mmCIF file of C-alpha atoms in Angstrom:
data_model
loop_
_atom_site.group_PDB
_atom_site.id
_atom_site.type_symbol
_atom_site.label_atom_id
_atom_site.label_comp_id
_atom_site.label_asym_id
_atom_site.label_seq_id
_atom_site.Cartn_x
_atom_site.Cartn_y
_atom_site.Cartn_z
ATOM 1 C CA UNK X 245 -6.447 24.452 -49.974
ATOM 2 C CA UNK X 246 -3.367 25.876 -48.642
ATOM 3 C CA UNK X 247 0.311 24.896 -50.520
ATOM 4 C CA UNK X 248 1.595 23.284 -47.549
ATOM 5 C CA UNK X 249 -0.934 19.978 -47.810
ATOM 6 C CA UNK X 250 1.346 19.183 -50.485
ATOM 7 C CA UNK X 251 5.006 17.204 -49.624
ATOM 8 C CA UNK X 252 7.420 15.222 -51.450
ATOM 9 C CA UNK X 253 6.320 11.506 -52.702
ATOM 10 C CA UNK X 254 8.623 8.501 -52.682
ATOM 11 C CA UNK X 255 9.737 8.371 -56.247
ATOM 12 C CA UNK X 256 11.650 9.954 -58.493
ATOM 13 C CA UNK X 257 11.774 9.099 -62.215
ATOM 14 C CA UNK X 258 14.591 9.567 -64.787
ATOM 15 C CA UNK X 259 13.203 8.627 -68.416
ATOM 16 C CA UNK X 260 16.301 8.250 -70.116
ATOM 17 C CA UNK X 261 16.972 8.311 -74.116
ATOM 18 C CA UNK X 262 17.557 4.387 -74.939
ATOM 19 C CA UNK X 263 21.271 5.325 -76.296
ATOM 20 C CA UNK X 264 22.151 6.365 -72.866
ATOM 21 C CA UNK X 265 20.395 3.648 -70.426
ATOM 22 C CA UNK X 266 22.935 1.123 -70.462
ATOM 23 C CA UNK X 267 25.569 3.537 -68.931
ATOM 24 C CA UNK X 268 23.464 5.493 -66.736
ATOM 25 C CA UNK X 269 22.311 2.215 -65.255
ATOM 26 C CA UNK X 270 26.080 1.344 -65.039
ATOM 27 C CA UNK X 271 26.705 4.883 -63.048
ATOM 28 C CA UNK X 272 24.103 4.928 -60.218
ATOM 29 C CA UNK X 273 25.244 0.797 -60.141
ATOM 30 C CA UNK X 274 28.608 0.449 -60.540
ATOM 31 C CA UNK X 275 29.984 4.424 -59.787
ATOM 32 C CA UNK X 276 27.706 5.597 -57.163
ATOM 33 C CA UNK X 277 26.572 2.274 -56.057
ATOM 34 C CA UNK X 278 23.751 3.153 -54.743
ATOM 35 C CA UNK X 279 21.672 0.133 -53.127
ATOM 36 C CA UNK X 280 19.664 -1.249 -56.347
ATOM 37 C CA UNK X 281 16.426 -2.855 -55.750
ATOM 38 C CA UNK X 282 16.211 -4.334 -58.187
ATOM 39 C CA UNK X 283 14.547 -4.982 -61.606
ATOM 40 C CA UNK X 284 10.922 -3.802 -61.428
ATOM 41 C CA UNK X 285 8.010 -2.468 -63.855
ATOM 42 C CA UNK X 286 10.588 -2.126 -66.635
ATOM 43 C CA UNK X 287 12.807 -0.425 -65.082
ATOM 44 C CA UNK X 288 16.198 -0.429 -62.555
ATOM 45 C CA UNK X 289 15.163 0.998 -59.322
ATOM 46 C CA UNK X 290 17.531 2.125 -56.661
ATOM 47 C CA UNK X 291 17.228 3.388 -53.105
ATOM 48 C CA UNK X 292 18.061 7.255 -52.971
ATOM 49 C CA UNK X 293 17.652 8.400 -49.023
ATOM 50 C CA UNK X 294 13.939 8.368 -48.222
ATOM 51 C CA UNK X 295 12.607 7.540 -52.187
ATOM 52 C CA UNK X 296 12.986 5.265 -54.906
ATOM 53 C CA UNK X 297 14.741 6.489 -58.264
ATOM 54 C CA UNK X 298 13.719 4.518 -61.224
ATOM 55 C CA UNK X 299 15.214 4.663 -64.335
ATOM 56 C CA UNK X 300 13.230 3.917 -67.127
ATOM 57 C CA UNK X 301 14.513 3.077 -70.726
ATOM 58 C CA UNK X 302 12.441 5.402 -73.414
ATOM 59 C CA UNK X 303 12.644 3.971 -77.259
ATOM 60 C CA UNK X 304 11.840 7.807 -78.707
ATOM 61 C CA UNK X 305 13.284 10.215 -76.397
ATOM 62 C CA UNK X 306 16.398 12.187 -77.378
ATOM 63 C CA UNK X 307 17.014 13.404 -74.328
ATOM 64 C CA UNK X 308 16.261 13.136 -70.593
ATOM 65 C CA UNK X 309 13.899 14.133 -68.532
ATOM 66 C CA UNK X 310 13.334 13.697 -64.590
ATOM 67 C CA UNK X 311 9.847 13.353 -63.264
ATOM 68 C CA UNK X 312 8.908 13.956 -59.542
ATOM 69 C CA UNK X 313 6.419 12.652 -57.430
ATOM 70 C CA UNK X 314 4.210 14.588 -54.958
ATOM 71 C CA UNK X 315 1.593 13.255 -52.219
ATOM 72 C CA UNK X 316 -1.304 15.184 -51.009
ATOM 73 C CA UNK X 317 -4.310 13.992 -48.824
ATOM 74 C CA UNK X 318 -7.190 14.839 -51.330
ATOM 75 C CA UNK X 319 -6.786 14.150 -54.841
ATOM 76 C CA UNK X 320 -9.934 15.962 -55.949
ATOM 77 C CA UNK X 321 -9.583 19.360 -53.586
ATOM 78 C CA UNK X 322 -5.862 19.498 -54.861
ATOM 79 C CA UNK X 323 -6.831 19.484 -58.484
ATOM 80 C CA UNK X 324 -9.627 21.833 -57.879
ATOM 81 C CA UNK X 325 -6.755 24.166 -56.394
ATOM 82 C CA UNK X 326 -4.187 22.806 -59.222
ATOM 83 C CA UNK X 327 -6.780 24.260 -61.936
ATOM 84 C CA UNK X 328 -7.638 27.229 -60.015
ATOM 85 C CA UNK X 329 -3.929 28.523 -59.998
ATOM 86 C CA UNK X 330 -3.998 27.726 -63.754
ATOM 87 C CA UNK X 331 -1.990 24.531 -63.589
ATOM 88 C CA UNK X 332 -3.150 22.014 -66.304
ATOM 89 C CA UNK X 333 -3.358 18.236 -66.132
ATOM 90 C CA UNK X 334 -0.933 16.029 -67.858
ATOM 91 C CA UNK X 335 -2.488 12.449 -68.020
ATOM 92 C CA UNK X 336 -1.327 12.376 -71.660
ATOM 93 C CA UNK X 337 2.220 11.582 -70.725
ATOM 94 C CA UNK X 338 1.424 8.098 -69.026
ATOM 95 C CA UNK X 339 -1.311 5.993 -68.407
ATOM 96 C CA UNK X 340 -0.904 4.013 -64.985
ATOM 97 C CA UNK X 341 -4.357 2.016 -64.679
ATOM 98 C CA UNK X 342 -5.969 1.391 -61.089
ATOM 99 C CA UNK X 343 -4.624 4.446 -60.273
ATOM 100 C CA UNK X 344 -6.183 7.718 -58.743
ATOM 101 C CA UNK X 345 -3.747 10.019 -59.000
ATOM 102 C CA UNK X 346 -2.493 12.586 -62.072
ATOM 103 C CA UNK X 347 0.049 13.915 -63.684
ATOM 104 C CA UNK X 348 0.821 17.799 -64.197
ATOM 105 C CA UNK X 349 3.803 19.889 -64.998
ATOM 106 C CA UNK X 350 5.391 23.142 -63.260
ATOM 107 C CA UNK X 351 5.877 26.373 -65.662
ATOM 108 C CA UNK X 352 9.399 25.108 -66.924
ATOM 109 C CA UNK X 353 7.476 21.168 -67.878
ATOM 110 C CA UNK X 354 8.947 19.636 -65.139
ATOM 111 C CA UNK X 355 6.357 16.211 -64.689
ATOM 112 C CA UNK X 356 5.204 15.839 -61.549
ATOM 113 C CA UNK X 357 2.465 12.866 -60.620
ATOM 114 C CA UNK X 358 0.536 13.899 -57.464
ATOM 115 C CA UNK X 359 -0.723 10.880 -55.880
ATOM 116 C CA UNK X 360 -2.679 10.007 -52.351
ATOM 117 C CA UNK X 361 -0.604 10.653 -49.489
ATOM 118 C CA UNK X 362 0.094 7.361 -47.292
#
């Protein structure tokens, strides 16, 4: 498997400390105005260009942290070629059920969740 069968996904996560949601919600809102989409899964979701950005509220998290999505055409080659480049699986950080994909992190613990390209 060659890096390029890899692109961009449609969503981008922000999991933001629950002392802060309020007025980052109010920023990408009211500020920015970006188009919202509304309410969804918990969380405020906005259109940003080609993907979704979602803020989600987090009770224990003292600060934040942005999570990527990333799309590839076979889940099981690409973690066969995830694990041998010595990239590690992450499906402790959230469990979404009826799902195939999995989550992983880049050397600095960015999260990314690779999912099945559309």
């Amino acid at each position: 498997m060659t890096m390029n069968e890899f692109e961009g996904g449609n969503n981008i996560a922000i999991k933001i400390p629950k002392f802060k949601y309020s007025e980052t919600v109010h920023f990408y809102k009211e500020v920015i105005k970006l188009p919202y989409l509304g309410f969804m899964s918990e969380s405020h979701a906005f259109q940003f260009g080609d993907a979704t950005l979602w803020l989600d509220c987090m009770d224990n998290y003292s600060q934040q942290y942005v999570w990527l999505e990333i799309q590839t055409d076979n889940l099981k080659t690409a973690a066969n070629y995830l694990q041998d480049n010595h990239i590690s699986r992450r499906d402790e950080v959230e469990i979404h059920e009826n799902s195939d994909g999995y989550w992983i992190s880049d050397p600095c613990g960015t999260i990314l969740r690779v999912n099945p390209g559309k």
